CSV table of C-alpha atoms and ligand atoms in Angstrom, one decimal:
chain,number,residue,atom,x,y,z
G,3,MET,CA,-23.6,-13.6,-19.2
G,4,SER,CA,-20.1,-11.9,-16.4
G,5,LYS,CA,-16.5,-11.1,-18.0
G,6,LYS,CA,-14.4,-13.3,-18.3
G,7,TYR,CA,-11.0,-13.0,-17.1
G,8,GLN,CA,-7.3,-14.4,-17.9
G,9,ASN,CA,-4.2,-14.4,-16.2
G,10,PHE,CA,-1.4,-13.0,-18.0
G,11,ILE,CA,1.8,-15.2,-18.5
G,12,ASN,CA,5.0,-14.7,-21.3
G,13,GLY,CA,2.4,-12.5,-23.5
G,14,LYS,CA,0.1,-14.8,-23.6
G,15,TRP,CA,-4.3,-14.8,-21.8
G,16,THR,CA,-5.2,-17.4,-21.1
G,17,ASP,CA,-6.8,-19.8,-18.5
G,18,ALA,CA,-5.7,-21.4,-15.3
G,19,ALA,CA,-4.7,-25.6,-16.2
G,20,SER,CA,-7.8,-26.9,-14.0
G,21,GLY,CA,-10.8,-24.5,-15.9
G,22,LYS,CA,-12.0,-23.4,-12.9
G,23,THR,CA,-12.3,-19.3,-12.0
G,24,PHE,CA,-13.8,-17.2,-8.7
G,25,GLU,CA,-16.3,-14.6,-8.2
G,26,ASN,CA,-15.6,-11.4,-8.3
G,27,ARG,CA,-18.8,-9.3,-6.6
G,28,ASN,CA,-19.9,-5.4,-6.7
G,29,PRO,CA,-19.6,-5.0,-2.0
G,30,ALA,CA,-21.8,-2.2,-2.6
G,31,ASN,CA,-24.3,-4.8,-4.6
G,32,TRP,CA,-23.6,-8.0,-4.0
G,33,ASN,CA,-26.2,-9.0,-6.8
G,34,GLU,CA,-22.9,-7.8,-9.3
G,35,VAL,CA,-20.9,-9.9,-10.7
G,36,VAL,CA,-17.9,-7.5,-11.9
G,37,GLY,CA,-16.3,-10.5,-13.7
G,38,LEU,CA,-14.9,-14.8,-13.6
G,39,PHE,CA,-11.1,-15.4,-12.8
G,40,PRO,CA,-9.0,-17.7,-13.3
G,41,LYS,CA,-8.3,-20.4,-10.3
G,42,SER,CA,-4.7,-20.9,-10.7
G,43,GLY,CA,-2.5,-22.4,-8.1
G,44,LYS,CA,1.6,-24.2,-8.3
G,45,GLU,CA,1.2,-25.1,-12.1
G,46,GLU,CA,0.3,-21.5,-13.5
G,47,VAL,CA,2.8,-19.7,-10.6
G,48,GLU,CA,5.4,-22.0,-12.2
G,49,ALA,CA,4.9,-21.3,-16.4
G,50,ALA,CA,5.5,-17.1,-15.7
G,51,VAL,CA,8.2,-17.3,-13.0
G,52,LYS,CA,9.8,-19.8,-15.4
G,53,ALA,CA,9.0,-16.9,-18.3
G,54,ALA,CA,10.1,-13.7,-16.3
G,55,ARG,CA,12.9,-15.7,-15.4
G,56,SER,CA,13.6,-15.7,-19.6
G,57,ALA,CA,12.4,-12.8,-20.4
G,58,PHE,CA,14.8,-11.4,-17.7
G,59,GLU,CA,18.2,-12.4,-19.7
G,60,SER,CA,17.3,-9.3,-22.5
G,61,TRP,CA,15.0,-7.2,-20.0
G,62,ARG,CA,18.3,-6.7,-17.9
G,63,LEU,CA,20.4,-5.7,-20.9
G,64,VAL,CA,17.9,-2.7,-22.0
G,65,PRO,CA,19.2,0.6,-20.9
G,66,ALA,CA,17.4,1.6,-17.7
G,67,PRO,CA,16.4,5.4,-19.9
G,68,LYS,CA,15.0,3.0,-22.9
G,69,ARG,CA,13.0,0.9,-19.6
G,70,GLY,CA,11.7,4.3,-17.8
G,71,ASP,CA,10.5,5.4,-21.4
G,72,ILE,CA,8.0,2.3,-22.2
G,73,LEU,CA,6.9,3.9,-18.4
G,74,LYS,CA,6.1,7.0,-19.8
G,75,LYS,CA,4.1,5.3,-22.2
G,76,VAL,CA,2.2,3.7,-19.5
G,77,GLY,CA,1.2,7.2,-17.5
G,78,ASP,CA,0.4,8.4,-20.7
G,79,ILE,CA,-2.0,5.6,-21.0
G,80,MET,CA,-3.7,5.6,-17.4
G,81,THR,CA,-3.8,8.9,-17.8
G,82,ALA,CA,-6.1,9.1,-21.3
G,83,ARG,CA,-8.3,5.6,-19.4
G,84,LYS,CA,-8.2,7.1,-16.0
G,85,ASP,CA,-11.6,7.3,-15.5
G,86,GLU,CA,-12.5,3.8,-17.1
G,87,ILE,CA,-10.6,2.7,-14.6
G,88,ALA,CA,-11.5,4.1,-11.7
G,89,THR,CA,-14.8,3.7,-12.1
G,90,LEU,CA,-14.7,-0.4,-12.7
G,91,MET,CA,-12.0,-0.5,-9.8
G,92,THR,CA,-15.1,1.2,-7.8
G,93,ARG,CA,-17.2,-1.0,-8.8
G,94,GLU,CA,-14.6,-4.6,-7.2
G,95,MET,CA,-13.9,-2.8,-4.6
G,96,GLY,CA,-16.7,0.4,-4.0
G,97,LYS,CA,-14.4,2.9,-2.7
G,98,VAL,CA,-15.9,6.4,-4.3
G,99,LEU,CA,-15.0,7.6,-7.7
G,100,LEU,CA,-13.5,10.7,-6.2
G,101,GLU,CA,-10.9,8.3,-4.8
G,102,THR,CA,-10.7,5.8,-6.5
G,103,ARG,CA,-9.1,8.6,-9.4
G,104,GLY,CA,-7.0,9.2,-6.0
G,105,ASP,CA,-5.9,5.4,-6.2
G,106,VAL,CA,-4.7,5.7,-9.6
G,107,GLN,CA,-4.2,8.7,-10.2
G,108,GLU,CA,-1.4,7.7,-7.5
G,109,GLY,CA,-0.5,4.8,-10.0
G,110,ILE,CA,0.4,7.6,-12.6
G,111,ASP,CA,2.9,9.8,-10.4
G,112,THR,CA,4.5,6.7,-9.9
G,113,ALA,CA,5.2,5.9,-13.7
G,114,TYR,CA,6.5,9.7,-14.4
G,115,TYR,CA,8.8,8.8,-10.7
G,116,ALA,CA,9.6,6.0,-12.0
G,117,ALA,CA,10.3,7.0,-15.6
G,118,SER,CA,12.5,10.0,-15.0
G,119,GLU,CA,14.5,7.4,-12.6
G,120,GLY,CA,15.8,5.6,-16.0
G,121,ARG,CA,17.9,9.1,-16.7
G,122,ARG,CA,19.6,8.7,-13.2
G,123,LEU,CA,19.4,5.2,-11.2
G,124,PHE,CA,23.0,6.9,-9.9
G,125,GLY,CA,25.2,4.7,-8.4
G,126,HIS,CA,28.2,6.1,-6.4
G,127,THR,CA,32.7,6.7,-7.8
G,128,VAL,CA,35.1,7.0,-4.9
G,129,PRO,CA,38.6,7.4,-4.7
G,130,SER,CA,40.4,4.5,-4.8
G,131,GLU,CA,43.4,4.0,-1.7
G,132,LEU,CA,45.9,2.9,-4.4
G,133,PRO,CA,46.9,5.1,-7.4
G,134,ASN,CA,46.3,4.2,-11.0
G,135,LYS,CA,43.0,2.0,-9.9
G,136,PHE,CA,39.1,3.6,-10.2
G,137,ASN,CA,36.7,2.4,-7.2
G,138,MET,CA,32.8,2.9,-9.0
G,139,ALA,CA,29.6,0.8,-7.2
G,140,ILE,CA,27.1,0.5,-9.9
G,141,ARG,CA,23.0,-0.4,-9.3
G,142,THR,CA,22.1,-3.6,-11.2
G,143,PRO,CA,18.8,-5.7,-11.8
G,144,ILE,CA,18.1,-8.7,-9.5
G,145,GLY,CA,16.0,-11.3,-11.9
G,146,VAL,CA,12.9,-12.0,-11.1
G,147,ALA,CA,10.8,-9.7,-8.5
G,148,GLY,CA,6.9,-11.8,-6.8
G,149,ILE,CA,4.6,-8.8,-6.2
G,150,VAL,CA,1.4,-10.0,-4.2
G,151,THR,CA,-0.6,-7.1,-3.7
G,152,PRO,CA,-4.1,-5.9,-1.3
G,153,TRP,CA,-7.5,-4.5,-2.7
G,154,ASN,CA,-7.5,-1.5,-0.7
G,155,PHE,CA,-5.4,0.5,-3.1
G,156,PRO,CA,-5.8,-1.7,-6.2
G,157,MET,CA,-3.8,0.2,-8.3
G,158,ALA,CA,-1.8,2.4,-6.7
G,159,ILE,CA,0.2,-0.3,-4.4
G,160,PRO,CA,0.9,-2.7,-7.3
G,161,THR,CA,2.4,0.4,-9.6
G,162,TRP,CA,4.6,1.1,-6.2
G,163,LYS,CA,5.9,-2.0,-7.0
G,164,ILE,CA,6.2,-2.7,-10.2
G,165,PHE,CA,7.0,1.0,-12.0
G,166,PRO,CA,10.6,0.3,-9.5
G,167,ALA,CA,11.0,-3.4,-10.1
G,168,LEU,CA,11.2,-3.1,-14.1
G,169,LEU,CA,12.6,0.3,-14.3
G,170,CYS,CA,15.7,-1.5,-12.6
G,171,GLY,CA,15.4,-4.4,-14.4
G,172,ASN,CA,13.9,-7.0,-13.0
G,173,THR,CA,10.8,-9.3,-14.3
G,174,VAL,CA,7.5,-10.4,-12.2
G,175,VAL,CA,5.1,-11.9,-11.0
G,176,PHE,CA,2.1,-10.1,-10.1
G,177,LYS,CA,-0.3,-12.3,-8.0
G,178,PRO,CA,-2.8,-9.5,-7.0
G,179,ALA,CA,-5.6,-9.7,-3.8
G,180,SER,CA,-8.5,-12.5,-5.2
G,181,ASP,CA,-11.4,-9.0,-4.5
G,182,THR,CA,-9.3,-6.5,-7.4
G,183,PRO,CA,-8.6,-8.6,-10.0
G,184,ALA,CA,-9.7,-6.6,-12.5
G,185,THR,CA,-8.0,-2.7,-11.9
G,186,ALA,CA,-5.1,-5.5,-11.8
G,187,THR,CA,-6.6,-7.6,-15.6
G,188,MET,CA,-5.8,-3.4,-16.6
G,189,LEU,CA,-2.9,-2.9,-15.6
G,190,ALA,CA,-1.5,-5.8,-17.4
G,191,GLU,CA,-3.8,-4.3,-20.3
G,192,ILE,CA,-1.7,-0.9,-20.3
G,193,LEU,CA,2.2,-2.7,-19.5
G,194,MET,CA,1.4,-4.2,-22.5
G,195,GLU,CA,-0.1,-1.7,-24.7
G,196,ALA,CA,2.9,0.3,-23.5
G,197,GLY,CA,5.6,-2.3,-25.1
G,198,ILE,CA,7.0,-4.4,-21.5
G,199,PRO,CA,8.2,-6.9,-24.1
G,200,GLU,CA,7.3,-10.6,-23.4
G,201,GLY,CA,7.9,-12.4,-20.5
G,202,VAL,CA,8.5,-9.6,-18.6
G,203,VAL,CA,5.2,-8.8,-16.9
G,204,ASN,CA,3.7,-11.6,-15.6
G,205,LEU,CA,-0.3,-11.3,-13.9
G,206,VAL,CA,-1.6,-14.9,-12.5
G,207,HIS,CA,-4.8,-14.8,-10.0
G,208,GLY,CA,-6.1,-17.2,-8.3
G,209,GLY,CA,-6.4,-17.6,-3.6
G,210,GLY,CA,-2.9,-16.5,-1.3
G,211,GLY,CA,-2.7,-19.4,0.2
G,212,GLU,CA,-2.1,-21.4,-3.5
G,213,VAL,CA,-0.8,-19.0,-6.0
G,214,GLY,CA,0.7,-16.0,-3.5
G,215,MET,CA,2.1,-18.3,-1.2
G,216,ALA,CA,4.2,-20.2,-5.0
G,217,ILE,CA,5.8,-17.9,-5.3
G,218,VAL,CA,7.3,-17.3,-2.3
G,219,SER,CA,8.0,-20.0,-2.1
G,220,HIS,CA,9.4,-20.3,-5.3
G,221,PRO,CA,13.2,-21.3,-5.6
G,222,GLU,CA,13.3,-19.1,-8.2
G,223,VAL,CA,12.0,-15.8,-7.6
G,224,ASP,CA,14.6,-13.8,-6.3
G,225,LEU,CA,12.7,-11.0,-4.2
G,226,VAL,CA,9.2,-10.5,-2.7
G,227,SER,CA,7.1,-7.2,-2.1
G,228,PHE,CA,3.5,-7.7,-0.4
G,229,THR,CA,1.7,-5.0,1.2
G,230,GLY,CA,-1.4,-6.3,3.8
G,231,SER,CA,-1.4,-7.5,6.9
G,232,THR,CA,1.2,-8.8,9.5
G,233,ALA,CA,-0.1,-12.0,10.1
G,234,ILE,CA,0.5,-12.9,6.6
G,235,GLY,CA,3.4,-10.5,6.3
G,236,LYS,CA,4.9,-13.3,9.3
G,237,LYS,CA,3.8,-16.3,7.2
G,238,ILE,CA,5.7,-15.0,4.0
G,239,SER,CA,8.7,-13.7,5.6
G,240,GLU,CA,8.7,-17.2,7.4
G,241,VAL,CA,8.4,-18.9,4.1
G,242,ALA,CA,10.8,-17.0,2.4
G,243,SER,CA,13.7,-16.5,4.6
G,244,GLN,CA,13.8,-21.1,3.4
G,245,THR,CA,14.8,-19.6,-0.1
G,246,LEU,CA,16.9,-16.8,1.7
G,247,LYS,CA,15.2,-13.8,-0.1
G,248,ARG,CA,14.6,-10.4,-0.6
G,249,VAL,CA,11.5,-9.0,1.4
G,250,SER,CA,9.6,-6.0,1.3
G,251,LEU,CA,6.9,-5.8,3.8
G,252,GLU,CA,4.5,-3.3,4.5
G,253,LEU,CA,1.9,-4.5,7.2
G,254,GLY,CA,-0.8,-3.3,9.7
G,255,GLY,CA,-1.1,-0.3,11.1
G,256,LYS,CA,-3.1,1.7,14.1
G,257,ASN,CA,-2.8,5.4,13.0
G,258,ALA,CA,-3.4,8.6,15.3
G,259,GLN,CA,-4.1,11.7,15.5
G,260,ILE,CA,-3.9,13.6,18.3
G,261,VAL,CA,-5.5,17.3,18.2
G,262,MET,CA,-4.1,19.2,21.2
G,263,ASP,CA,-5.9,22.0,23.1
G,264,ASP,CA,-4.1,25.2,20.8
G,265,ALA,CA,-5.4,23.2,17.1
G,266,ASN,CA,-7.1,25.0,14.9
G,267,LEU,CA,-10.4,23.0,15.4
G,268,SER,CA,-13.0,22.9,12.1
G,269,LEU,CA,-9.1,21.9,10.8
G,270,ALA,CA,-8.5,19.3,12.9
G,271,LEU,CA,-12.3,18.2,12.2
G,272,ASP,CA,-11.7,17.8,8.8
G,273,GLY,CA,-8.6,15.6,9.1
G,274,VAL,CA,-10.6,13.1,11.1
G,275,LEU,CA,-13.5,12.7,9.0
G,276,TRP,CA,-11.3,12.2,5.4
G,277,GLY,CA,-8.4,9.9,7.8
G,278,ALA,CA,-11.3,7.9,9.7
G,279,PHE,CA,-13.3,7.3,7.1
G,280,GLY,CA,-12.0,8.3,3.9
G,281,THR,CA,-11.6,4.6,2.0
G,282,THR,CA,-14.4,3.4,4.1
G,283,GLY,CA,-10.7,3.6,6.8
G,284,GLN,CA,-9.8,0.8,4.9
G,285,ARG,CA,-6.3,2.5,4.5
G,286,CYS,CA,-2.9,0.7,6.0
G,287,THR,CA,-2.5,4.3,6.8
G,288,ALA,CA,-7.0,5.3,8.1
G,289,THR,CA,-6.8,7.4,11.4
G,290,SER,CA,-7.8,4.8,14.2
G,291,ARG,CA,-6.9,6.8,17.0
G,292,LEU,CA,-8.5,10.7,18.0
G,293,LEU,CA,-6.0,11.3,20.9
G,294,LEU,CA,-8.1,14.1,21.9
G,295,HIS,CA,-6.2,17.0,24.2
G,296,GLU,CA,-9.0,16.9,27.7
G,297,LYS,CA,-9.5,20.8,27.5
G,298,VAL,CA,-11.2,20.9,24.1
G,299,PHE,CA,-12.6,17.7,24.0
G,300,ASP,CA,-16.6,18.0,24.5
G,301,LYS,CA,-16.3,20.6,21.6
G,302,PHE,CA,-14.4,18.6,19.6
G,303,MET,CA,-16.7,15.9,20.6
G,304,SER,CA,-19.7,17.1,18.9
G,305,MET,CA,-18.7,18.6,16.1
G,306,LEU,CA,-17.6,15.4,15.4
G,307,VAL,CA,-20.2,12.7,16.1
G,308,ASP,CA,-22.5,16.3,14.2
G,309,ARG,CA,-20.1,15.3,10.3
G,310,THR,CA,-19.9,12.2,11.0
G,311,ASN,CA,-24.0,11.0,11.3
G,312,LYS,CA,-24.3,13.4,8.3
G,313,LEU,CA,-21.8,11.0,6.3
G,314,ARG,CA,-23.3,10.0,2.9
G,315,LEU,CA,-23.0,5.6,2.4
G,316,GLY,CA,-23.9,4.8,-1.2
G,317,ASP,CA,-23.0,2.9,-4.1
G,318,GLY,CA,-19.7,5.7,-4.6
G,319,LEU,CA,-20.5,5.5,-8.2
G,320,LEU,CA,-23.0,7.7,-7.3
G,321,PRO,CA,-21.4,11.4,-7.3
G,322,THR,CA,-23.6,12.0,-3.8
G,323,THR,CA,-21.0,9.4,-2.0
G,324,GLU,CA,-19.2,9.8,1.3
G,325,VAL,CA,-17.8,7.3,2.2
G,326,GLY,CA,-19.0,3.6,0.8
G,327,PRO,CA,-19.1,0.0,1.7
G,328,CYS,CA,-16.1,-2.3,3.4
G,329,VAL,CA,-14.7,-5.0,0.9
G,330,ASN,CA,-16.8,-8.1,1.7
G,331,GLU,CA,-18.9,-10.2,4.2
G,332,GLY,CA,-15.8,-10.8,5.8
G,333,GLN,CA,-14.7,-7.3,6.6
G,334,ARG,CA,-17.5,-6.2,7.4
G,335,ASN,CA,-18.0,-9.6,10.5
G,336,THR,CA,-14.5,-7.7,11.0
G,337,VAL,CA,-15.7,-4.9,11.7
G,338,GLN,CA,-18.9,-5.8,13.2
G,339,SER,CA,-16.8,-7.7,15.6
G,340,TYR,CA,-14.4,-5.0,16.7
G,341,VAL,CA,-17.7,-3.0,17.4
G,342,GLU,CA,-18.6,-5.6,20.3
G,343,ILE,CA,-15.2,-6.0,21.7
G,344,GLY,CA,-14.9,-1.9,22.4
G,345,LEU,CA,-18.6,-2.4,23.7
G,346,LYS,CA,-16.9,-5.3,26.2
G,347,GLU,CA,-13.9,-3.8,27.1
G,348,GLY,CA,-16.2,-0.7,28.5
G,349,ALA,CA,-16.5,2.4,25.7
G,350,LYS,CA,-19.0,3.7,24.7
G,351,LEU,CA,-20.5,4.0,21.2
G,352,ALA,CA,-21.0,7.9,20.3
G,353,ALA,CA,-21.5,7.3,16.7
G,354,GLY,CA,-22.8,4.4,14.3
G,355,GLY,CA,-22.1,0.9,15.5
G,356,LYS,CA,-23.9,-1.2,13.7
G,357,ALA,CA,-24.0,-2.2,9.5
G,358,ALA,CA,-26.3,-0.2,7.6
G,359,THR,CA,-28.8,-1.8,5.5
G,360,ASP,CA,-31.6,0.9,4.7
G,361,GLY,CA,-32.7,1.5,1.4
G,362,ASP,CA,-30.3,-0.1,-1.4
G,363,LEU,CA,-27.2,-0.4,1.6
G,364,ALA,CA,-29.7,-3.9,2.0
G,365,LYS,CA,-27.7,-5.3,-0.7
G,366,GLY,CA,-24.3,-4.4,0.0
G,367,TRP,CA,-21.6,-4.7,2.7
G,368,PHE,CA,-22.0,-0.8,4.4
G,369,HIS,CA,-21.5,-0.2,7.9
G,370,GLN,CA,-21.9,2.7,9.5
G,371,PRO,CA,-19.7,5.4,10.2
G,372,THR,CA,-18.7,4.3,14.2
G,373,ILE,CA,-16.8,6.4,17.2
G,374,PHE,CA,-16.0,4.7,20.0
G,375,THR,CA,-15.4,6.6,22.8
G,376,GLU,CA,-14.3,6.8,27.0
G,377,VAL,CA,-11.2,3.6,25.2
G,378,THR,CA,-8.6,3.2,27.2
G,379,PRO,CA,-4.8,2.9,25.4
G,380,GLU,CA,-4.6,-0.8,27.1
G,381,MET,CA,-8.1,-2.0,24.9
G,382,ARG,CA,-7.6,-3.7,22.3
G,383,ILE,CA,-10.3,-1.1,20.2
G,384,ALA,CA,-6.5,1.2,21.3
G,385,LYS,CA,-3.8,-1.4,19.8
G,386,GLU,CA,-5.3,-3.4,16.9
G,387,GLU,CA,-6.5,-2.5,13.3
G,388,ILE,CA,-9.7,-3.0,12.4
G,389,PHE,CA,-9.5,-1.7,9.0
G,390,GLY,CA,-13.1,-0.3,8.7
G,391,PRO,CA,-14.6,2.5,9.7
G,392,VAL,CA,-14.1,2.4,13.6
G,393,LEU,CA,-12.3,6.4,15.3
G,394,SER,CA,-11.5,5.2,19.2
G,395,VAL,CA,-10.4,8.5,21.4
G,396,VAL,CA,-8.8,8.8,24.1
G,397,ARG,CA,-8.8,11.0,26.3
G,398,ILE,CA,-5.1,13.1,27.2
G,399,LYS,CA,-4.0,15.9,29.6
G,400,SER,CA,-0.8,16.9,27.4
G,401,LEU,CA,1.7,16.4,24.7
G,402,ASP,CA,3.9,13.6,26.3
G,403,GLU,CA,0.5,11.6,27.4
G,404,GLY,CA,-0.5,12.8,23.3
G,405,ILE,CA,2.5,10.8,21.9
G,406,ASN,CA,3.1,8.0,24.6
G,407,VAL,CA,-0.4,6.2,23.6
G,408,LEU,CA,0.3,6.4,20.1
G,409,ASN,CA,3.2,4.8,20.5
G,410,ASN,CA,1.3,2.5,22.8
G,411,THR,CA,0.7,0.3,20.0
G,412,ILE,CA,2.9,-2.8,18.0
G,413,TYR,CA,2.3,-1.0,15.0
G,414,GLY,CA,3.9,2.7,13.4
G,415,LEU,CA,3.7,3.4,9.9
G,416,SER,CA,1.0,7.1,10.1
G,417,SER,CA,0.8,9.7,12.4
G,418,SER,CA,-0.4,13.0,12.4
G,419,ILE,CA,-1.0,16.2,15.1
G,420,TYR,CA,-2.1,19.3,14.5
G,421,THR,CA,-1.2,22.4,17.6
G,422,ASN,CA,-0.1,25.9,16.1
G,423,ASP,CA,3.0,25.6,19.0
G,424,VAL,CA,6.3,24.6,16.7
G,425,ASN,CA,8.0,23.3,19.9
G,426,ALA,CA,5.3,20.8,20.2
G,427,ALA,CA,5.0,19.8,16.6
G,428,PHE,CA,9.0,19.5,16.8
G,429,GLN,CA,8.8,17.3,19.5
G,430,ALA,CA,6.1,15.1,17.4
G,431,ILE,CA,8.1,14.4,14.7
G,432,ARG,CA,11.6,13.6,16.9
G,433,ASP,CA,9.2,10.9,19.7
G,434,VAL,CA,6.3,9.3,17.1
G,435,LYS,CA,7.3,6.7,16.8
G,436,ALA,CA,6.6,5.9,13.2
G,437,GLY,CA,7.2,5.7,9.4
G,438,ILE,CA,5.2,9.0,8.5
G,439,THR,CA,4.4,11.9,10.8
G,440,TYR,CA,2.0,14.6,9.6
G,441,ILE,CA,1.7,18.2,11.3
G,442,ASN,CA,-1.9,19.7,10.8
G,443,ALA,CA,-2.1,16.8,8.3
G,444,PRO,CA,-4.4,13.8,8.6
G,445,THR,CA,-2.8,10.3,8.6
G,446,ILE,CA,-3.3,9.6,5.5
G,447,GLY,CA,-2.2,11.0,2.3
G,448,ALA,CA,1.0,10.3,1.2
G,449,GLU,CA,3.0,11.7,-1.8
G,450,ALA,CA,4.2,9.0,-4.2
G,451,HIS,CA,7.7,10.4,-4.7
G,452,MET,CA,8.3,10.2,-0.8
G,453,PRO,CA,9.9,7.0,1.0
G,454,PHE,CA,6.7,5.8,2.4
G,455,GLY,CA,7.1,2.3,5.1
G,456,GLY,CA,6.6,2.0,8.9
G,457,VAL,CA,8.5,1.2,11.5
G,458,LYS,CA,8.0,-1.8,13.8
G,459,GLN,CA,5.2,-4.8,13.0
G,460,THR,CA,4.5,-2.7,10.3
G,461,GLY,CA,7.2,-3.7,8.0
G,462,ASN,CA,10.5,-4.8,7.9
G,463,GLY,CA,12.3,-1.8,7.0
G,464,HIS,CA,12.0,-1.6,3.9
G,465,ARG,CA,10.4,1.6,2.1
G,466,GLU,CA,8.7,2.1,-1.1
G,467,GLY,CA,8.1,5.4,-3.1
G,468,GLY,CA,9.6,7.2,-3.7
G,469,TRP,CA,14.0,7.6,-4.0
G,470,THR,CA,14.1,5.5,-2.0
G,471,VAL,CA,12.0,2.1,-3.7
G,472,PHE,CA,14.9,1.6,-6.0
G,473,GLU,CA,17.0,0.5,-3.2
G,474,PHE,CA,15.2,-2.7,-2.5
G,475,PHE,CA,15.0,-3.5,-6.7
G,476,SER,CA,18.1,-3.1,-7.2
G,477,GLU,CA,21.6,-4.9,-6.0
G,478,TRP,CA,24.8,-3.1,-5.6
G,479,LYS,CA,27.9,-4.1,-6.8
G,480,THR,CA,31.0,-2.2,-6.8
G,481,VAL,CA,33.4,-2.2,-9.1
G,482,TYR,CA,37.2,-1.9,-8.9
G,483,VAL,CA,39.2,-1.4,-12.7
G,484,ASP,CA,43.1,-1.3,-11.5
G,485,TYR,CA,44.7,0.9,-14.8
G,486,SER,CA,48.7,0.4,-13.0
G,487,GLY,CA,49.2,-2.6,-15.1
G,488,GLY,CA,51.6,-4.1,-11.4
G,489,LEU,CA,49.6,-5.9,-9.2
G,490,GLN,CA,48.7,-3.9,-6.6
G,491,ARG,CA,47.4,-5.1,-2.4
G,492,ALA,CA,45.0,-3.0,-1.0
G,493,GLN,CA,45.7,-3.4,3.1
G,494,ILE,CA,49.4,-4.8,2.7
G,495,ASP,CA,52.2,-3.3,4.1
G,496,ASN,CA,54.9,-2.1,1.3
Q,513,UN1,C1,-2.4,1.7,1.4
Q,513,UN1,O1,-3.3,2.2,3.0
Q,513,UN1,O2,-1.7,0.6,2.3
Q,513,UN1,O3,-0.8,7.6,1.7
Q,513,UN1,C2,-1.8,2.8,1.4
Q,513,UN1,C3,-1.7,6.5,2.0
Q,513,UN1,C4,-1.9,6.2,0.8
Q,513,UN1,C5,-1.2,5.6,0.0
Q,513,UN1,C6,-2.5,4.2,1.2
Q,513,UN1,N1,-1.2,7.4,-0.1
Q,513,UN1,O4,-2.8,7.2,2.7
């Protein structure tokens, strides 16, 4: 019998009103059902929003340091349960245990960072232009936050959003990806155990079309934070604009690593392997393009192909596995269709190119780590997000050409350059159009206490992580205190 999971609304675990459920299967072994989850819809969203709205009235009055204390406890419980969460996460979405542990760690870091912010959450005091008058701007809670998250970072990304939302005094309606509802449920359990009051965090399982859109269109939801594809992000932006919600979007990427001719090649090699094939390429920060200087092209390619062909695919729970499966059938189909597109466009396969079906791999959604060469900047495989283990290699002649090619996409999330030339590094920092630039490090691996987000169609200008996320989840209130005892008129000539 598969484990049956529930929604968490107003402090109670409940089924969907319809009684309907959906299954979640292990992508490394599709015979294993991880759990059955409530297939919710409008009705459950309605109940969750109502609970969040009413809980807001008391949660907003809890002092921020006290809200932070609860998040500190959340971090402690996550630390104690790190392996248990990571194991469940690997079973439900496939990435290797080393990485699911990292995903939980990112959540722990976010909890402690948010907890400490409870004792800062600074405002400003500013001199008034009038005598005997005091001016300040303070941060205030906004209301109900709708949180809609993807499956590739099932713990880290929800925590990036939920913890700062709570710390700022908002309440939450949370819809996790339907590929990773079990990890999300564990997060809700932990929040409850740490002492988050009833109704402050509500979890509703189900599809994006039903549950996600019901949250985004709900007039009582004040802000929405979403991570996912650019196509869905545009839809969310459209729907949310009808009620003028504040919306934070973290969307697609087509991240590139430049390798210059003076680079430390073995360092650059480790970087591109980790960036391109870590998490099976299923990160919005994944290295999807390698822009390789012609002077080191042949040498680097032979090192890269050799190491790529040795990567061990398998169940992420096995300690020997380096690359897990794609998350589901649809995702592997997308990867396969991009391999066909690349071949049709005239690119050549240097490694991989096929679904991996040897032995035990046959019962999972595995795909070989794949490398295309002879890729030109205008090809679709050089411009579109694939979200799988596919790396497109473009030959470059100079730094300027590398930066131009790097910028030749609608996205702008992460970027990387390997060089030992400080001038080249600083030119890249200045000219690369991306929210994140790494020097001599891969495109993946952002730290929780730094701003995270991208330019162009990767987002809409907000940043998660770091001190910047608290901007999104709080509203400025400007306060003037006039203690002169008389009417003082600003801007009026006396
Ligand atoms: C994502 O893929 O959406 O920087 C987030 C990184 C991780 C987060 C990735 N810390 O790769």
